mmCIF file of C-alpha atoms in Angstrom:
data_model
loop_
_atom_site.group_PDB
_atom_site.id
_atom_site.type_symbol
_atom_site.label_atom_id
_atom_site.label_comp_id
_atom_site.label_asym_id
_atom_site.label_seq_id
_atom_site.Cartn_x
_atom_site.Cartn_y
_atom_site.Cartn_z
ATOM 1 C CA MET A 1 20.022 1.194 -14.842
ATOM 2 C CA ARG A 2 20.902 4.120 -12.698
ATOM 3 C CA ASN A 3 17.792 6.179 -14.436
ATOM 4 C CA THR A 4 15.554 3.490 -13.259
ATOM 5 C CA ARG A 5 17.051 3.714 -9.630
ATOM 6 C CA VAL A 6 16.843 7.245 -9.409
ATOM 7 C CA ALA A 7 13.006 7.444 -10.943
ATOM 8 C CA MET A 8 12.191 4.593 -8.112
ATOM 9 C CA ILE A 9 13.918 6.553 -5.421
ATOM 10 C CA VAL A 10 12.067 9.913 -6.845
ATOM 11 C CA GLU A 11 8.426 8.024 -6.679
ATOM 12 C CA CYS A 12 9.005 6.545 -3.487
ATOM 13 C CA ALA A 13 9.682 10.011 -1.860
ATOM 14 C CA LEU A 14 6.541 11.049 -3.657
ATOM 15 C CA ALA A 15 4.476 8.602 -2.423
ATOM 16 C CA VAL A 16 5.377 9.023 1.173
ATOM 17 C CA ALA A 17 5.045 12.670 1.018
ATOM 18 C CA MET A 18 1.630 12.430 -0.536
ATOM 19 C CA ALA A 19 0.834 9.570 2.113
ATOM 20 C CA VAL A 20 1.677 11.996 4.824
ATOM 21 C CA VAL A 21 -0.454 14.643 3.642
ATOM 22 C CA LEU A 22 -3.252 12.254 3.163
ATOM 23 C CA ASN A 23 -2.917 11.064 6.804
ATOM 24 C CA PHE A 24 -3.806 14.526 7.768
ATOM 25 C CA VAL A 25 -7.461 14.529 6.271
ATOM 26 C CA ALA A 26 -8.042 11.015 7.820
ATOM 27 C CA ILE A 27 -11.163 10.373 9.788
ATOM 28 C CA ARG A 28 -10.952 9.112 13.192
ATOM 29 C CA LEU A 29 -14.212 6.826 14.670
ATOM 30 C CA PRO A 30 -15.174 7.410 17.840
ATOM 31 C CA ILE A 31 -14.772 3.689 18.791
ATOM 32 C CA ASN A 32 -10.909 3.927 17.805
ATOM 33 C CA ILE A 33 -9.589 5.036 20.945
ATOM 34 C CA ALA A 34 -6.403 2.915 20.509
ATOM 35 C CA GLY A 35 -5.308 4.026 17.182
ATOM 36 C CA GLY A 36 -6.573 3.560 13.221
ATOM 37 C CA SER A 37 -8.565 5.974 11.356
ATOM 38 C CA ILE A 38 -10.071 5.729 7.988
ATOM 39 C CA SER A 39 -7.250 7.355 5.054
ATOM 40 C CA LEU A 40 -6.114 6.962 1.839
ATOM 41 C CA THR A 41 -2.566 6.605 3.192
ATOM 42 C CA MET A 42 -2.370 3.376 1.244
ATOM 43 C CA LEU A 43 -2.975 4.763 -2.313
ATOM 44 C CA PRO A 44 0.490 6.283 -2.831
ATOM 45 C CA ILE A 45 2.091 3.407 -1.570
ATOM 46 C CA ALA A 46 -0.065 0.920 -3.612
ATOM 47 C CA ILE A 47 0.626 3.003 -6.386
ATOM 48 C CA VAL A 48 4.602 3.202 -6.518
ATOM 49 C CA ALA A 49 4.565 -0.638 -5.501
ATOM 50 C CA LEU A 50 2.458 -1.460 -8.655
ATOM 51 C CA ARG A 51 4.753 0.606 -10.752
ATOM 52 C CA ARG A 52 8.134 -0.223 -9.323
ATOM 53 C CA GLY A 53 7.436 -3.741 -7.732
ATOM 54 C CA PRO A 54 8.034 -5.076 -4.013
ATOM 55 C CA VAL A 55 11.087 -3.498 -2.679
ATOM 56 C CA ALA A 56 9.784 -0.107 -3.501
ATOM 57 C CA GLY A 57 6.346 -0.783 -1.786
ATOM 58 C CA MET A 58 8.538 -2.208 1.225
ATOM 59 C CA MET A 59 10.407 1.060 1.278
ATOM 60 C CA ALA A 60 7.711 3.357 0.856
ATOM 61 C CA GLY A 61 5.519 1.647 3.640
ATOM 62 C CA ALA A 62 8.217 1.427 5.973
ATOM 63 C CA VAL A 63 8.871 5.097 5.940
ATOM 64 C CA PHE A 64 5.509 6.311 5.998
ATOM 65 C CA GLY A 65 5.135 3.817 8.744
ATOM 66 C CA ALA A 66 8.007 5.644 10.600
ATOM 67 C CA PHE A 67 6.455 9.073 9.898
ATOM 68 C CA ASP A 68 2.860 7.778 11.065
ATOM 69 C CA LEU A 69 4.671 7.213 14.189
ATOM 70 C CA LEU A 70 6.227 10.722 14.515
ATOM 71 C CA ILE A 71 3.057 12.356 13.308
ATOM 72 C CA GLU A 72 0.699 10.141 15.452
ATOM 73 C CA PRO A 73 2.142 7.936 18.059
ATOM 74 C CA PHE A 74 0.357 5.223 20.353
ATOM 75 C CA ILE A 75 2.744 3.629 22.370
ATOM 76 C CA VAL A 76 2.294 1.021 25.122
ATOM 77 C CA HIS A 77 5.552 -1.353 24.559
ATOM 78 C CA TRP A 78 8.602 -0.907 22.075
ATOM 79 C CA ALA A 79 7.409 -4.336 19.888
ATOM 80 C CA GLN A 80 4.114 -2.578 19.421
ATOM 81 C CA VAL A 81 5.672 0.106 17.708
ATOM 82 C CA PHE A 82 7.055 -2.042 15.164
ATOM 83 C CA LEU A 83 3.908 -3.899 14.433
ATOM 84 C CA ASP A 84 1.804 -0.809 14.483
ATOM 85 C CA TYR A 85 3.639 1.529 12.262
ATOM 86 C CA PRO A 86 6.394 0.504 9.941
ATOM 87 C CA VAL A 87 5.615 -3.048 9.819
ATOM 88 C CA PRO A 88 1.735 -2.957 8.347
ATOM 89 C CA TYR A 89 2.768 -0.660 5.834
ATOM 90 C CA LEU A 90 5.867 -2.697 4.703
ATOM 91 C CA LEU A 91 3.624 -5.727 4.381
ATOM 92 C CA PHE A 92 0.842 -3.679 2.557
ATOM 93 C CA GLY A 93 3.499 -2.519 0.170
ATOM 94 C CA LEU A 94 4.780 -6.025 -0.519
ATOM 95 C CA GLY A 95 1.453 -7.328 -1.111
ATOM 96 C CA VAL A 96 0.929 -5.153 -3.623
ATOM 97 C CA GLY A 97 4.240 -4.772 -5.317
ATOM 98 C CA LEU A 98 4.151 -8.427 -5.648
ATOM 99 C CA PHE A 99 1.688 -7.886 -8.663
ATOM 100 C CA ALA A 100 3.968 -5.147 -9.983
ATOM 101 C CA ARG A 101 5.492 -7.408 -13.203
ATOM 102 C CA ALA A 102 2.032 -8.629 -13.999
ATOM 103 C CA TYR A 103 0.706 -5.595 -13.753
ATOM 104 C CA THR A 104 3.182 -3.411 -15.937
ATOM 105 C CA ARG A 105 3.435 -6.511 -18.340
ATOM 106 C CA LEU A 106 -0.127 -5.979 -18.940
ATOM 107 C CA PHE A 107 0.085 -2.729 -20.002
ATOM 108 C CA ALA A 108 2.013 -3.444 -23.031
ATOM 109 C CA HIS A 109 -1.362 -4.903 -24.507
ATOM 110 C CA THR A 110 -3.955 -1.810 -24.208
ATOM 111 C CA THR A 111 -6.891 -4.220 -25.226
ATOM 112 C CA GLN A 112 -6.512 -6.566 -21.997
ATOM 113 C CA ALA A 113 -5.386 -3.651 -19.494
ATOM 114 C CA VAL A 114 -9.025 -2.506 -18.526
ATOM 115 C CA ALA A 115 -10.424 -5.604 -17.279
ATOM 116 C CA LYS A 116 -7.584 -7.511 -16.316
ATOM 117 C CA GLY A 117 -5.894 -4.540 -14.824
ATOM 118 C CA SER A 118 -8.653 -3.963 -12.760
ATOM 119 C CA ALA A 119 -8.803 -7.539 -11.422
ATOM 120 C CA ILE A 120 -4.902 -7.413 -10.537
ATOM 121 C CA ILE A 121 -5.658 -3.940 -8.362
ATOM 122 C CA LEU A 122 -8.370 -5.602 -6.769
ATOM 123 C CA ALA A 123 -6.269 -9.094 -6.364
ATOM 124 C CA CYS A 124 -3.137 -7.182 -4.926
ATOM 125 C CA PHE A 125 -5.185 -4.708 -2.628
ATOM 126 C CA ILE A 126 -6.798 -7.868 -0.916
ATOM 127 C CA LEU A 127 -3.421 -9.212 -0.448
ATOM 128 C CA GLY A 128 -1.595 -6.138 0.878
ATOM 129 C CA GLY A 129 -4.810 -5.126 2.767
ATOM 130 C CA ILE A 130 -4.744 -8.785 4.669
ATOM 131 C CA LEU A 131 -1.042 -8.572 5.086
ATOM 132 C CA ARG A 132 -1.566 -4.934 6.914
ATOM 133 C CA TYR A 133 -4.472 -6.307 8.796
ATOM 134 C CA ALA A 134 -2.712 -9.161 10.461
ATOM 135 C CA SER A 135 0.026 -7.212 11.959
ATOM 136 C CA HIS A 136 -2.752 -4.752 13.371
ATOM 137 C CA VAL A 137 -4.489 -7.569 14.644
ATOM 138 C CA LEU A 138 -1.708 -9.654 16.397
ATOM 139 C CA SER A 139 -0.328 -6.092 17.910
ATOM 140 C CA GLY A 140 -3.871 -6.019 19.551
ATOM 141 C CA VAL A 141 -4.077 -9.436 20.657
ATOM 142 C CA ILE A 142 -0.457 -8.794 22.429
ATOM 143 C CA PHE A 143 -0.670 -5.252 23.919
ATOM 144 C CA PHE A 144 -4.129 -4.331 23.839
ATOM 145 C CA SER A 145 -5.983 -7.068 25.691
ATOM 146 C CA GLU A 146 -7.210 -4.574 28.230
ATOM 147 C CA TYR A 147 -9.598 -2.860 25.789
ATOM 148 C CA ALA A 148 -11.435 -6.293 25.134
ATOM 149 C CA GLY A 149 -13.145 -6.022 28.382
ATOM 150 C CA GLY A 150 -12.847 -9.557 29.602
ATOM 151 C CA GLY A 151 -13.986 -10.721 25.730
ATOM 152 C CA ASN A 152 -12.119 -12.448 23.188
ATOM 153 C CA VAL A 153 -8.818 -10.842 22.834
ATOM 154 C CA LEU A 154 -8.675 -12.102 19.140
ATOM 155 C CA VAL A 155 -12.336 -11.191 18.290
ATOM 156 C CA TYR A 156 -11.892 -7.842 19.795
ATOM 157 C CA SER A 157 -8.461 -7.145 17.640
ATOM 158 C CA LEU A 158 -10.110 -8.673 14.441
ATOM 159 C CA LEU A 159 -13.273 -6.587 14.860
ATOM 160 C CA TYR A 160 -11.703 -3.536 15.974
ATOM 161 C CA ASN A 161 -9.336 -3.256 13.138
ATOM 162 C CA VAL A 162 -11.758 -4.066 10.473
ATOM 163 C CA THR A 163 -13.670 -1.104 11.534
ATOM 164 C CA TYR A 164 -10.898 1.265 10.012
ATOM 165 C CA LEU A 165 -8.953 -0.989 7.425
ATOM 166 C CA ALA A 166 -11.954 -2.338 5.634
ATOM 167 C CA PRO A 167 -13.340 1.339 4.425
ATOM 168 C CA SER A 168 -9.758 2.643 3.930
ATOM 169 C CA LEU A 169 -9.048 -0.399 1.735
ATOM 170 C CA VAL A 170 -12.262 0.014 -0.175
ATOM 171 C CA ALA A 171 -12.071 3.595 -0.391
ATOM 172 C CA THR A 172 -8.459 3.179 -1.978
ATOM 173 C CA VAL A 173 -8.980 0.505 -4.325
ATOM 174 C CA VAL A 174 -12.101 2.725 -5.959
ATOM 175 C CA LEU A 175 -9.705 5.628 -6.216
ATOM 176 C CA ALA A 176 -6.773 3.418 -7.808
ATOM 177 C CA LEU A 177 -8.959 1.824 -10.379
ATOM 178 C CA ILE A 178 -9.653 5.196 -11.668
ATOM 179 C CA LEU A 179 -5.697 6.709 -11.124
ATOM 180 C CA VAL A 180 -3.624 4.274 -11.546
ATOM 181 C CA PRO A 181 -4.420 3.387 -15.485
ATOM 182 C CA ILE A 182 -4.417 7.226 -16.248
ATOM 183 C CA LEU A 183 -0.949 7.332 -14.524
ATOM 184 C CA GLU A 184 0.366 4.706 -16.282
ATOM 185 C CA ARG A 185 -0.560 6.097 -19.655
ATOM 186 C CA ALA A 186 0.581 9.486 -18.925
ATOM 187 C CA VAL A 187 3.896 8.474 -17.027
ATOM 188 C CA PRO A 188 4.611 5.045 -18.061
ATOM 189 C CA SER A 189 7.031 2.908 -15.724
ATOM 190 C CA SER A 190 10.373 2.148 -16.701
ATOM 191 C CA ARG A 191 9.184 -2.093 -17.538
ATOM 192 C CA GLN A 192 6.291 -0.802 -19.560
ATOM 193 C CA ALA A 193 8.071 1.570 -21.464
ATOM 194 C CA ALA A 194 10.566 -1.036 -21.897
ATOM 195 C CA GLY A 195 8.205 -3.571 -23.055
ATOM 196 C CA LYS A 196 6.509 -1.208 -25.796
ATOM 197 C CA GLN A 197 10.116 -0.582 -27.233
ATOM 198 C CA GLN A 198 10.722 -4.044 -27.592
ATOM 199 C CA ALA A 199 7.425 -4.286 -29.296
ATOM 200 C CA THR A 200 8.088 -1.523 -31.785
ATOM 201 C CA SER A 201 11.431 -3.034 -32.351
ATOM 202 C CA ARG A 202 9.986 -6.205 -33.464
ATOM 203 C CA LEU A 203 7.454 -5.012 -35.629
ATOM 204 C CA ILE A 204 10.136 -2.504 -37.387
ATOM 205 C CA GLU A 205 12.339 -5.809 -37.822
ATOM 206 C CA PHE A 206 9.234 -7.414 -39.137
#
């Protein structure tokens, strides 16, 4: 149990570090004047969330969000700080992590892993992306109404945030479909390894 906890903490720390590095190679669109950029920062958070579950995903997401605030702050209100930085990534890690048990259990049956694993990745990324999107949209409606130019604030916030979140999510999903199965085979998560050990034990007993 202690080794599992240590492994989770180490993977969370690595995920945050990788997300910070990826944040420096983000693409800022000319229309993103109030923050937001196309990046792969969600990828490390998603990987640790899939491997270690929602708690690890939330922890890695919240910590990275805090670093993101330090690296590239855009502050108009103290509450907006939470809605645009730690909370969106925390929610993303939660959304992805909710599928962790199903995904790691699936890898005990390698014949099903490719097709069903890809479906799980797609589903969990969509859920995580929607949760993160909701937090940014709410922040836009409450704190950035002046940027709507007199138009509908909700429509403005929905469109503004989708300009960078949608391409970021698509790029992240594509890379995750390639990298996550490779990583699981190279460095199995503890639950997957435990499942394989149990399966081996049952085979030997048989």
